[in-house]
C-alpha positions as a printed Julia matrix, in Angstrom:
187×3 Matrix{Float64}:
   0.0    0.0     0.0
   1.58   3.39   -0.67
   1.31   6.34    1.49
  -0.85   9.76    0.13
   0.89  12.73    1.32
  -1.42  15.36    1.67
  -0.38  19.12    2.11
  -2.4   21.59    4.03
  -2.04  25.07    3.13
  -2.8   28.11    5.57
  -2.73  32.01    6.26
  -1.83  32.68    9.47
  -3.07  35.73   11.36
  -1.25  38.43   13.69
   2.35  39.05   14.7
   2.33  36.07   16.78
   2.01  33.86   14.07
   4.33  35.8    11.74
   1.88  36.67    9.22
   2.76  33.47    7.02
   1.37  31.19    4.7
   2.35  27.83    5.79
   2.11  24.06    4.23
   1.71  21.22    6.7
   1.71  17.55    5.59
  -1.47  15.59    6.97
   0.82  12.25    7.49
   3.62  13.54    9.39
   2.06  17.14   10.96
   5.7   18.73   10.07
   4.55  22.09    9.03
   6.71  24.52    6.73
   6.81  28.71    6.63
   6.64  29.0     2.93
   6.15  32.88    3.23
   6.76  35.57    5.74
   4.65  38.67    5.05
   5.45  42.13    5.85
   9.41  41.64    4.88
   9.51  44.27    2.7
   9.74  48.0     4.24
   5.95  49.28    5.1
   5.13  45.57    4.64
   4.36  46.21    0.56
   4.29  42.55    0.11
   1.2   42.04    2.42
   0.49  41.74    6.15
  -1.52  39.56    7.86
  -3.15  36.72    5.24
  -6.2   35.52    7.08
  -8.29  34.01    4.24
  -8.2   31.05    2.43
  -5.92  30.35   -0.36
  -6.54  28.38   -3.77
  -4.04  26.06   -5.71
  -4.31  26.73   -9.64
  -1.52  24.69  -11.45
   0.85  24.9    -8.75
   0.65  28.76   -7.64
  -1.09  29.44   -4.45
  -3.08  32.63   -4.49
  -4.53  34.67   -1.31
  -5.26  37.89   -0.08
  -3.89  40.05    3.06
  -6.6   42.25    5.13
  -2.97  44.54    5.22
  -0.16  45.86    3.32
   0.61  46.63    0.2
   0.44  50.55   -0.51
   0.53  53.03    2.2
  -3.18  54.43    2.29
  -5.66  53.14    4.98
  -3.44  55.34    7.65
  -0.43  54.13    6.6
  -1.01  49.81    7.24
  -1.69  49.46    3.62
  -5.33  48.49    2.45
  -4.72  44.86    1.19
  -3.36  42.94   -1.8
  -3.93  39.67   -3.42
  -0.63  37.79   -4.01
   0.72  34.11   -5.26
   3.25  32.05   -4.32
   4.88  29.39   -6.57
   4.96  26.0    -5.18
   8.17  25.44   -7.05
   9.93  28.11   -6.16
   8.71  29.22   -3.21
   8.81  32.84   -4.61
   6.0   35.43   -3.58
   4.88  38.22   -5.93
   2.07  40.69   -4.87
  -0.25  40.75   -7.49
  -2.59  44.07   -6.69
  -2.33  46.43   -4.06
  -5.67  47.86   -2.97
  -6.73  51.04   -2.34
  -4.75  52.54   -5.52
  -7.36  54.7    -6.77
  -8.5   57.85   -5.43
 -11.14  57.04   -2.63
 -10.64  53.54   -2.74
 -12.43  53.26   -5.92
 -10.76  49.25   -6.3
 -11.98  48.57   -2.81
  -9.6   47.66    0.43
  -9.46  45.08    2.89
 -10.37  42.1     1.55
 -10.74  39.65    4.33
 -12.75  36.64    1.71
 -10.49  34.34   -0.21
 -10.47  34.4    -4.15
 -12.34  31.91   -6.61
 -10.84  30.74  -10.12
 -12.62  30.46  -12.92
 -11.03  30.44  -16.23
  -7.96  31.6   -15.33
  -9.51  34.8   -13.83
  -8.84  35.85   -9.84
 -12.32  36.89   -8.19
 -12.94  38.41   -4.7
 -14.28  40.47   -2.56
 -13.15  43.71   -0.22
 -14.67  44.83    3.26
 -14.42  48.49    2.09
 -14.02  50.67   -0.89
 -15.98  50.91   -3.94
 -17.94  53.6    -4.58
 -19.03  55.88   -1.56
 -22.09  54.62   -0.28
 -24.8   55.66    2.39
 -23.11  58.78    3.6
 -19.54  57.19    4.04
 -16.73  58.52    1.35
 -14.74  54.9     1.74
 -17.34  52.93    0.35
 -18.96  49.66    1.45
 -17.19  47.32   -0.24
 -16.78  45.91   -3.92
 -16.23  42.59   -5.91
 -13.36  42.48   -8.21
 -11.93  40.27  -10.54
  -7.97  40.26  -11.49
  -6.14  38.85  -13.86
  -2.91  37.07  -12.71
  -0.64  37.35  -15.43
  -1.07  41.16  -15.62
  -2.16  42.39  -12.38
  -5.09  44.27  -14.01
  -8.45  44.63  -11.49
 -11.2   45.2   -12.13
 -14.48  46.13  -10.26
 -17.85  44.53  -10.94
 -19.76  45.61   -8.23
 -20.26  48.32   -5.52
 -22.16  47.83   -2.34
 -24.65  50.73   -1.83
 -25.7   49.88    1.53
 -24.7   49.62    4.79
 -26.69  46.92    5.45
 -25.29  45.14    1.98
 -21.67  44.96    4.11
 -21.12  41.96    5.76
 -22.15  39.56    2.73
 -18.32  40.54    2.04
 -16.56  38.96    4.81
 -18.1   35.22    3.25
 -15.95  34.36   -0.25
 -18.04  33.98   -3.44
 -19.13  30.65   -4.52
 -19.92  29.86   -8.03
 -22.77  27.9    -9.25
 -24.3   27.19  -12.49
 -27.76  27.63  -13.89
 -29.09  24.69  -15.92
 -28.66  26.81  -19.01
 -24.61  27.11  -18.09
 -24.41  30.61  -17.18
 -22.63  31.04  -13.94
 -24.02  32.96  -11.24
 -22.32  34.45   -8.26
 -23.78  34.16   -4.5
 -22.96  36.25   -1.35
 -24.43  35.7     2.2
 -26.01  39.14    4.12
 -25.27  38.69    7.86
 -28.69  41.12    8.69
């Protein structure tokens, strides 16, 4: 009988953990740092990766609530990054909040879907303003990986839209094909 090795991937959280994205193998619990955020000066390559991260063809790809650029009073407002699996090399993708007003959104806390080759998530904050607040309630985005070019498909409006943003998207498919996209409301 041969052994399945089976690798666990996760973002850790906080300066205790050393905002790191780690791999641990489900046989032998040995767990490996395979990237230390915030090691660049005014942590530009990400802080604190708390959502989940997806495999596509060997490149893990996440998102930090932190980092990046310097707006959101100086922390950075978020990026979405990859790792390669080969090489262990890290590469932030998009930095949020690059736009005036936050216009791209900022502070993603969800985790990112594939499909087609195309990055899609969701921010905490940013879009367009919304309900009195000039920061904006939050948007979804898609990016493309290869390029680093984001895009926003939708703004929340409401307050009370907010917290669907914290849950990642799912994708399902009507019987006709079409994909739609689905977001939980905490009300």
């Amino acid at each position: 009988m041969k052994a399945v090795s089976i690798v666990l991937f996760a973002g850790t959280f906080g300066c205790l953990f050393g905002h790191a994205v780690s791999a641990m193998d489900a046989v032998t619990y040995k767990e490996k740092a395979l990237y230390a955020f915030c090691g660049q000066q005014n942590c530009a390559d990400g802080a604190d990766p708390s959502a989940n991260l997806i495999d596509v063809n060997g490149t893990l790809y996440g998102t930090t609530y932190a980092g990046g650029d310097t707006g959101c009073g100086g922390g950075g407002c978020g990026t979405v990054f990859s790792i390669d699996l080969n090489t262990g090399t890290e590469k932030m993708l998009y930095s949020f909040c690059s736009q005036a007003n936050c216009t791209d959104g900022a502070l993603p806390e969800a985790g990112l879907i594939n499909v087609n080759g195309t990055l899609y998530g969701t921010t905490y904050q940013g879009g367009i303003a919304c309900s009195g607040r000039d920061f904006g309630c939050g948007a979804v985005f898609s990016l493309e990986p290869n390029t680093g070019a984001e895009k926003v498909l939708y703004s929340l409006l409401q307050s009370a839209e907010l917290h669907g943003w914290r849950q990642p998207l799912r994708r399902s498919d009507r019987s006709e094909g079409q994909a739609i996209w689905h977001y939980s409301v905490r009300r």
